[in-house]
mmCIF file of C-alpha atoms and ligand atoms in Angstrom:
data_model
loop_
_atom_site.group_PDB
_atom_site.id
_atom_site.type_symbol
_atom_site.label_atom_id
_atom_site.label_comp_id
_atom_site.label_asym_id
_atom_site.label_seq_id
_atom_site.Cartn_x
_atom_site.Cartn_y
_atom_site.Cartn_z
ATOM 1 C CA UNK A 1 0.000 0.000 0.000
ATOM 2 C CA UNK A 2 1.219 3.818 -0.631
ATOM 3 C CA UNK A 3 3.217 5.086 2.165
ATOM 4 C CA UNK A 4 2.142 8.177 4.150
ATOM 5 C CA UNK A 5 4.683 11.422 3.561
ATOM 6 C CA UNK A 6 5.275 14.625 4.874
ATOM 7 C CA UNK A 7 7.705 16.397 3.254
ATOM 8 C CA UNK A 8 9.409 20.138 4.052
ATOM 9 C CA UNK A 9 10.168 22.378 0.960
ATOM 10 C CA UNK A 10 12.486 25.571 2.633
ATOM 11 C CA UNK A 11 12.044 27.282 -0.661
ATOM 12 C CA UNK A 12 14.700 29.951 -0.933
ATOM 13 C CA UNK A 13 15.018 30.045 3.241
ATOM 14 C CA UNK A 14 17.769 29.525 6.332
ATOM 15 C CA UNK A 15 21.239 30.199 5.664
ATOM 16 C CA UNK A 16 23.771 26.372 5.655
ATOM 17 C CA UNK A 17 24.204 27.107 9.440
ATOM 18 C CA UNK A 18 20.657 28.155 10.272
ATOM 19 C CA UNK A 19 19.887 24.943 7.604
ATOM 20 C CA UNK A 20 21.939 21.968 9.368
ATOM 21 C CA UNK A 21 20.841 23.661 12.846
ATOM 22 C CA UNK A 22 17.113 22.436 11.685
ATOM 23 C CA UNK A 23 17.591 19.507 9.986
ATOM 24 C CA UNK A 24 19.400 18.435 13.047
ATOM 25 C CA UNK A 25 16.427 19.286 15.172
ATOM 26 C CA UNK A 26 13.928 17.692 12.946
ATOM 27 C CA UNK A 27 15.822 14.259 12.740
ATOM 28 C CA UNK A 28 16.471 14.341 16.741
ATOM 29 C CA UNK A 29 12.938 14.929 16.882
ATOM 30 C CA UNK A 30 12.105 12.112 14.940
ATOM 31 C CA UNK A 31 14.749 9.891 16.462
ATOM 32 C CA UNK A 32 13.553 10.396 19.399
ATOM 33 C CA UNK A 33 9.936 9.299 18.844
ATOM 34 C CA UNK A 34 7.846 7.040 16.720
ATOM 35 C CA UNK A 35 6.396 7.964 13.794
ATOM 36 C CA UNK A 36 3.471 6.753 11.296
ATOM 37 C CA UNK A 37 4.689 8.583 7.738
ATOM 38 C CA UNK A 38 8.334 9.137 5.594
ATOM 39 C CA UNK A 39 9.431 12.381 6.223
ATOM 40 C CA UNK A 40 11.570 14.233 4.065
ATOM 41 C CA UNK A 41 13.310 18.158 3.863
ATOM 42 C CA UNK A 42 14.007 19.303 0.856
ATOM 43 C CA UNK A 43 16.605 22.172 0.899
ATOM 44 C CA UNK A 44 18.209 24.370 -1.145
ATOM 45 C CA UNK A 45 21.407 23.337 -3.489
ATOM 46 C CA UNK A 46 23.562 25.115 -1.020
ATOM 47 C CA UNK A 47 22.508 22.789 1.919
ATOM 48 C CA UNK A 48 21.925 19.598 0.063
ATOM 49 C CA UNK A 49 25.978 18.358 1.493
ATOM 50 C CA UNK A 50 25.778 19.722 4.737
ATOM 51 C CA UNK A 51 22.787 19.023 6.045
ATOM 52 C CA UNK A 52 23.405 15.342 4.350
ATOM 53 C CA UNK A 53 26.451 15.080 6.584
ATOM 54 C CA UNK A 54 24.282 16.279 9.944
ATOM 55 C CA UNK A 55 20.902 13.839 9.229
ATOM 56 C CA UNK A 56 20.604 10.023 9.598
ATOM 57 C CA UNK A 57 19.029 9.072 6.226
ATOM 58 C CA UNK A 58 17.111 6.403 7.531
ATOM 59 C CA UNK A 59 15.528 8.378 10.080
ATOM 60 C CA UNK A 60 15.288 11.773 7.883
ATOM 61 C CA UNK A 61 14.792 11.804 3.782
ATOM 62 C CA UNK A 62 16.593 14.408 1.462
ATOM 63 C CA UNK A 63 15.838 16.298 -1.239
ATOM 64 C CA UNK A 64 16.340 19.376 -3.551
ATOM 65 C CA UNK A 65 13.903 21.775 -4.469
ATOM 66 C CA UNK A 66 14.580 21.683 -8.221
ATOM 67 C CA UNK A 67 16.932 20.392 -10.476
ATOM 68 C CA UNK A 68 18.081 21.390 -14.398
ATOM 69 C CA UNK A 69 16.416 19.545 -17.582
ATOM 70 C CA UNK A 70 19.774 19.122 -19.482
ATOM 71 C CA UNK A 71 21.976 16.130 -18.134
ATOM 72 C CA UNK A 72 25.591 18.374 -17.715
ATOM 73 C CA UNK A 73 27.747 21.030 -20.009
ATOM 74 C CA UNK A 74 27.574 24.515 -20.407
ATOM 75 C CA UNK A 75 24.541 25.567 -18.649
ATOM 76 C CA UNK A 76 25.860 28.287 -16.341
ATOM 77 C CA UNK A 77 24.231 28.145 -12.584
ATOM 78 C CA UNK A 78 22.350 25.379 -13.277
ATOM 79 C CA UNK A 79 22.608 21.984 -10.536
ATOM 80 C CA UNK A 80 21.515 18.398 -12.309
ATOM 81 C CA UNK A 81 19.945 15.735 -11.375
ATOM 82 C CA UNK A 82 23.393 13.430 -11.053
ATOM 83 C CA UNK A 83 24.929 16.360 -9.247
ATOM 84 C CA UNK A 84 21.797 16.226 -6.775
ATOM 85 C CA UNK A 85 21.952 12.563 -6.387
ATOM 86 C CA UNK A 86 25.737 12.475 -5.637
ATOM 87 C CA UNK A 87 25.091 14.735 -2.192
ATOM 88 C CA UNK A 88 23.111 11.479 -0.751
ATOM 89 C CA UNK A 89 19.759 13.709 -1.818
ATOM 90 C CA UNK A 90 17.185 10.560 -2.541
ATOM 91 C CA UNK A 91 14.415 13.167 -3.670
ATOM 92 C CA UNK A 92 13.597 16.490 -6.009
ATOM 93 C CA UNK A 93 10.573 18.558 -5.918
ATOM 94 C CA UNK A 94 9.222 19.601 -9.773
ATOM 95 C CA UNK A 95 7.268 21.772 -11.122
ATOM 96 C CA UNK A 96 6.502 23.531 -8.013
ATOM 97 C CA UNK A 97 4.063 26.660 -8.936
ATOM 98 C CA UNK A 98 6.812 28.824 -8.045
ATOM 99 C CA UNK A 99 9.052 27.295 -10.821
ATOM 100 C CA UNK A 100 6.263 27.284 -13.350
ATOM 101 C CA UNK A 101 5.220 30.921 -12.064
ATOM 102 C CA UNK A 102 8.749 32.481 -11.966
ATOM 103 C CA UNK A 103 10.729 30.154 -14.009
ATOM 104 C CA UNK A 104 8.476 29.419 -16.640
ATOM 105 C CA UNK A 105 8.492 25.498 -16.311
ATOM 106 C CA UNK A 106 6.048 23.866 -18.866
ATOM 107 C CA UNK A 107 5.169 20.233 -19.241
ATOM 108 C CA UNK A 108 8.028 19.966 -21.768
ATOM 109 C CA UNK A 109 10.872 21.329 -19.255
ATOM 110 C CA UNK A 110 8.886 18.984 -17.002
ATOM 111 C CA UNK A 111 9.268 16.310 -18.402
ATOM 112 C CA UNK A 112 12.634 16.082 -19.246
ATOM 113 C CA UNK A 113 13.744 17.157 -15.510
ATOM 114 C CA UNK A 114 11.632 13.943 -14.218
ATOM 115 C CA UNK A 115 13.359 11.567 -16.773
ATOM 116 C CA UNK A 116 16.638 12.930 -15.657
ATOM 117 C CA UNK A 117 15.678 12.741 -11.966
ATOM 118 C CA UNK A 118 15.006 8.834 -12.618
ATOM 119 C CA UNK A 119 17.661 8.395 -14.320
ATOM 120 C CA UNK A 120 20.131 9.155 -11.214
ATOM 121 C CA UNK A 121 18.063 7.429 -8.968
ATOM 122 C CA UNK A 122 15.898 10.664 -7.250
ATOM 123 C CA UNK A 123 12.434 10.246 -6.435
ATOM 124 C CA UNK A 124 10.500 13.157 -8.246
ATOM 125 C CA UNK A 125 8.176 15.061 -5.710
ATOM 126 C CA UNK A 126 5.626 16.268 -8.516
ATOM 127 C CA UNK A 127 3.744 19.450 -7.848
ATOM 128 C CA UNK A 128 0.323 20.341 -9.630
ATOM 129 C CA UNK A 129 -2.221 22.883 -8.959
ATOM 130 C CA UNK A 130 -4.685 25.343 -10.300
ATOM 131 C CA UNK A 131 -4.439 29.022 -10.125
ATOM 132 C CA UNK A 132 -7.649 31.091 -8.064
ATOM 133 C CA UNK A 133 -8.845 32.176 -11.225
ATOM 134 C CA UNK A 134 -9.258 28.508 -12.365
ATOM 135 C CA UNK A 135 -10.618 27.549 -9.408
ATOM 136 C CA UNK A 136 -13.533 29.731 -9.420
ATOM 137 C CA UNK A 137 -14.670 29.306 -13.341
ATOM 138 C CA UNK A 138 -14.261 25.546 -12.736
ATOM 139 C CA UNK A 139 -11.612 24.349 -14.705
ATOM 140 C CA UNK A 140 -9.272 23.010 -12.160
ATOM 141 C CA UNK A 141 -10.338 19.344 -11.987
ATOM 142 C CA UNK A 142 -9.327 19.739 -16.179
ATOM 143 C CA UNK A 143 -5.909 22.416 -15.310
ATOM 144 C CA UNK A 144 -4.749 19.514 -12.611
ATOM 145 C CA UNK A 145 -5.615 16.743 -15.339
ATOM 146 C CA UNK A 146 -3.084 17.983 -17.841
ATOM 147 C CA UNK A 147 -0.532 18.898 -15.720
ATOM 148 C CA UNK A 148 -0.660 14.847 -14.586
ATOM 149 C CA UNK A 149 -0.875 13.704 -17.697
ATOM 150 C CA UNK A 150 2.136 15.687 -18.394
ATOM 151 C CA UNK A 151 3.776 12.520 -17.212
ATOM 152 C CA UNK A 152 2.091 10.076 -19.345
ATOM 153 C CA UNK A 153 5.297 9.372 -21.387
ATOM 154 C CA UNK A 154 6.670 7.053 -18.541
ATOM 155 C CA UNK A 155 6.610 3.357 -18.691
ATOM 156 C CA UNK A 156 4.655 2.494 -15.524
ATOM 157 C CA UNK A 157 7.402 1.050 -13.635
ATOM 158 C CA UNK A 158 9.032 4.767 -13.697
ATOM 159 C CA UNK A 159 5.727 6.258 -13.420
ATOM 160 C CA UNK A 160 4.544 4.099 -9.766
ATOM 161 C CA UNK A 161 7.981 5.955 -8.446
ATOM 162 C CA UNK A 162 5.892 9.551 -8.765
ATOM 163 C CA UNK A 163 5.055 11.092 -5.321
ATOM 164 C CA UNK A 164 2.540 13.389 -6.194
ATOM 165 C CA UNK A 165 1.925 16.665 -4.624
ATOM 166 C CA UNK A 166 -1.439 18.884 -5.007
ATOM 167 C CA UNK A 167 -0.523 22.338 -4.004
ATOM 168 C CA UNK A 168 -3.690 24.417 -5.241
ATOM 169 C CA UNK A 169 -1.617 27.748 -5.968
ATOM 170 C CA UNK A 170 -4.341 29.573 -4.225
ATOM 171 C CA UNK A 171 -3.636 28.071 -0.964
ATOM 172 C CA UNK A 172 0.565 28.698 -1.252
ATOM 173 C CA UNK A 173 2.042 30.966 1.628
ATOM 174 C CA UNK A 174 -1.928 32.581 1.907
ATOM 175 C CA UNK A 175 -3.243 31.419 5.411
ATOM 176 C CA UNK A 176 -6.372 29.962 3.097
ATOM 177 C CA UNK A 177 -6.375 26.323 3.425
ATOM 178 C CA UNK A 178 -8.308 23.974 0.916
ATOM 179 C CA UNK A 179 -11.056 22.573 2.916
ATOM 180 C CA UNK A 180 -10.096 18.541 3.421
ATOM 181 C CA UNK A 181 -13.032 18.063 1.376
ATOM 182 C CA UNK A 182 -11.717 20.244 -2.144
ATOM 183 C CA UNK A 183 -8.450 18.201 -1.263
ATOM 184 C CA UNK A 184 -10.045 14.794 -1.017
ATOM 185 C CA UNK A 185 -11.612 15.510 -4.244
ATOM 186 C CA UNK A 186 -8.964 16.352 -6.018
ATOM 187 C CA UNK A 187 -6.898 13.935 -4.814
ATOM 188 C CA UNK A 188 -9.534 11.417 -5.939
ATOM 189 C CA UNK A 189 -9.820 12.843 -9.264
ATOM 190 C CA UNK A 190 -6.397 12.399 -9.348
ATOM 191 C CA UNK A 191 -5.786 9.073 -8.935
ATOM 192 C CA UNK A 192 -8.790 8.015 -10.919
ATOM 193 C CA UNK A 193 -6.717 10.622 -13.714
ATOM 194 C CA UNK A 194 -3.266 7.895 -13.119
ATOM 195 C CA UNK A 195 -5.908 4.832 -13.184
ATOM 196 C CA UNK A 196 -7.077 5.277 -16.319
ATOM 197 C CA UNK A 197 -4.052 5.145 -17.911
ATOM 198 C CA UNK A 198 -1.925 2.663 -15.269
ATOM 199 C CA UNK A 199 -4.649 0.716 -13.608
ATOM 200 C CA UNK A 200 -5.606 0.496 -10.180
ATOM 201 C CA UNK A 201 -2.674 -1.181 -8.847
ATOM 202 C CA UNK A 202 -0.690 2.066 -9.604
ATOM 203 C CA UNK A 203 -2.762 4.240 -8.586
ATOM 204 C CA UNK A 204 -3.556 2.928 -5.435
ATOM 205 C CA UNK A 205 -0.111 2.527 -4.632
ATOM 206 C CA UNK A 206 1.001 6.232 -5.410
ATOM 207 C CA UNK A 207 1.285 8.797 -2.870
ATOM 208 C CA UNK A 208 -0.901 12.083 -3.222
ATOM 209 C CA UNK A 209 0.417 15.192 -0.829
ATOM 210 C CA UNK A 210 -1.521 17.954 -0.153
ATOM 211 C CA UNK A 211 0.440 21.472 -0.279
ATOM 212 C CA UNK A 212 -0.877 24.841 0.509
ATOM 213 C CA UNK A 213 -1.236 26.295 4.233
ATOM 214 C CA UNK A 214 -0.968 23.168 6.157
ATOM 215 C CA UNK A 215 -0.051 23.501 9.350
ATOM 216 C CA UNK A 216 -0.629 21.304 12.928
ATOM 217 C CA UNK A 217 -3.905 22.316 13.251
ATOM 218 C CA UNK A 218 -5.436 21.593 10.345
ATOM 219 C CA UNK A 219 -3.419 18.693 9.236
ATOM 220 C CA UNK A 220 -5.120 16.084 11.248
ATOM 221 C CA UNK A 221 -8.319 17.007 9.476
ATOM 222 C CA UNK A 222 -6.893 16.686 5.997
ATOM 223 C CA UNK A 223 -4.741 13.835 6.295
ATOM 224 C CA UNK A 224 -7.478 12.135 7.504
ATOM 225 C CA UNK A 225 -9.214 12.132 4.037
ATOM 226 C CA UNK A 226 -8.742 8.585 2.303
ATOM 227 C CA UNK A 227 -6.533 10.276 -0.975
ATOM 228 C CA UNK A 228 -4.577 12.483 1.086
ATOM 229 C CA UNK A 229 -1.915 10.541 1.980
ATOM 230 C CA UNK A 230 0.097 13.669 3.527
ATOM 231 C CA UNK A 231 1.607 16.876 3.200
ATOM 232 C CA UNK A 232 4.224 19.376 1.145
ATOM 233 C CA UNK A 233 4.545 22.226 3.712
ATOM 234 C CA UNK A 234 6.501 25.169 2.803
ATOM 235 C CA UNK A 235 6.073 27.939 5.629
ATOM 236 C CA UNK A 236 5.926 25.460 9.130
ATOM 237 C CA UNK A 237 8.460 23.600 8.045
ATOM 238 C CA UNK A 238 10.844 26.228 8.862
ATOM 239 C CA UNK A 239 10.140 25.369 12.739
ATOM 240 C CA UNK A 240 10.765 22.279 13.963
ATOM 241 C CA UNK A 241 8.099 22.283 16.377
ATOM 242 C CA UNK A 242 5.604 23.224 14.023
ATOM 243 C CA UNK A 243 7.077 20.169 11.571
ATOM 244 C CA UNK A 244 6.661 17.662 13.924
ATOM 245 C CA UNK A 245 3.745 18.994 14.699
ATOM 246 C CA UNK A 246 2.580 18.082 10.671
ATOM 247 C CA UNK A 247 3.919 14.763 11.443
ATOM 248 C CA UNK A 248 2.583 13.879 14.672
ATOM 249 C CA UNK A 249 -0.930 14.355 12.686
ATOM 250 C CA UNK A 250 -0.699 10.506 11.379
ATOM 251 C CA UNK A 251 0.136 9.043 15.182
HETATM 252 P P1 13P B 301 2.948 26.946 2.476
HETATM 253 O O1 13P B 301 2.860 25.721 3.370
HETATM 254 O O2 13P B 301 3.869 27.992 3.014
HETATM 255 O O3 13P B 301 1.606 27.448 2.088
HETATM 256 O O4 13P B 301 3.659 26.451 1.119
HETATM 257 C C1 13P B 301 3.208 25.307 0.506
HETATM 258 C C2 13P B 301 4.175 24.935 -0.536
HETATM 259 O O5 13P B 301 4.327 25.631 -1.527
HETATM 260 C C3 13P B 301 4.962 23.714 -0.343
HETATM 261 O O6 13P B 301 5.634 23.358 -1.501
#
């Protein structure tokens, strides 16, 4: 059955000292209790060798918050895949909003950046989401759809190593939650979306995160829902306390 997941994206946040001093506390944390879900930071490039050096993997996952859709050569500032992998990072976020907003990452940049994450080894985090305006004439369920199918070029085998994250850009850094029933719908539409084109087996089996305001108080709530199988938080992840809080929603 799919695993449960919470999973910290910094975004562009903490200097390497301020970094390690968190991961640190988050993996004590965790060391310390017992938990019911994976959890996972992903940091930026900066911290990816530090804070691999001051986590115990099995206790802690790592991951990057992006990486480049050409393989290596002369592509000035750009970190790839292989160069993530080699820090000990097992994961990379894609096609966060905040890439396709700022960055202007389409399905095509997309999907080249996923087959190079597989290729090293990294388990692709996979963000989709509608914007507000598509949320209120309707459209998401279709906006979501596409970006999914997006991925529809992998062989299933590749494809059932997606984690999936549904961060309605609405809901990103805004204090506005989706109510645990718009995310349990979506969440269902989406796996019925990776059904119908790699069965039930796959779908079942793949994880679906919610993004977008989650915090301890309302995580319980949405976690709860049968397709939300747990969370991408960007803001309380930046406190341990309010973290583990995330996590402790699945004990
Ligand atoms: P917030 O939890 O700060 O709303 O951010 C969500 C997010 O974008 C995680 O990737």
């Amino acid at each position: 059955m799919r695993k449960n997941i919470v999973a910290g994206n910094w975004k562009m946040n903490t200097t390497v000292q301020e970094g390690v001093a968190l991961a640190k506390e988050v993996n004590d944390a965790l060391a310390a209790g017992k938990n019911n879900c994976d959890v996972v930071i992903c940091v930026p490039f900066t911290h990816l060798v530090p804070v691999a050096g001051a986590i115990d993997s099995k206790v802690l996952g790592l991951g990057a918050e992006n990486c480049a859709q050409y393989d290596k050569g002369a592509y000035t500032g750009e970190v790839s895949a292989s160069m993530v992998a080699s820090t000990g990072a097992g994961y990379v976020i894609l096609g966060h909003s905040e890439r396709r907003q700022y960055y202007g990452e389409n399905n095509d940049t997309l999907k080249a950046k996923t087959r190079l994450a597989l290729d090293n080894g990294l388990t692709p985090i996979f963000c989709v989401g509608e914007v507000l305006e598509e949320r209120e004439n309707g459209s998401y369920n279709d906006v979501v759809q596409s970006q999914v199918e997006a991925l529809f070029d992998l062989a299933a085998e590749d494809f059932s190593k997606i984690i999936v994250a549904y961060e309605p850009v609405w809901a990103i850094g805004t204090g506005k939650t989706a109510t645990a029933e718009q995310a349990q719908d979506m969440h269902a539409h989406i796996r019925s979306v990776i059904a119908g084109k790699y069965g039930n087996e796959i779908a079942d089996n793949t994880s679906i995160l919610y993004g977008g305001s989650c915090k301890p108080s309302n995580a319980r709530e949405l976690f709860a829902k049968p397709d939300v199988d747990g969370g991408l938080i960007g803001g309380a992840a930046l406190k341990a306390d309010s973290f583990m809080g995330i996590v402790e929603a699945f004990n």
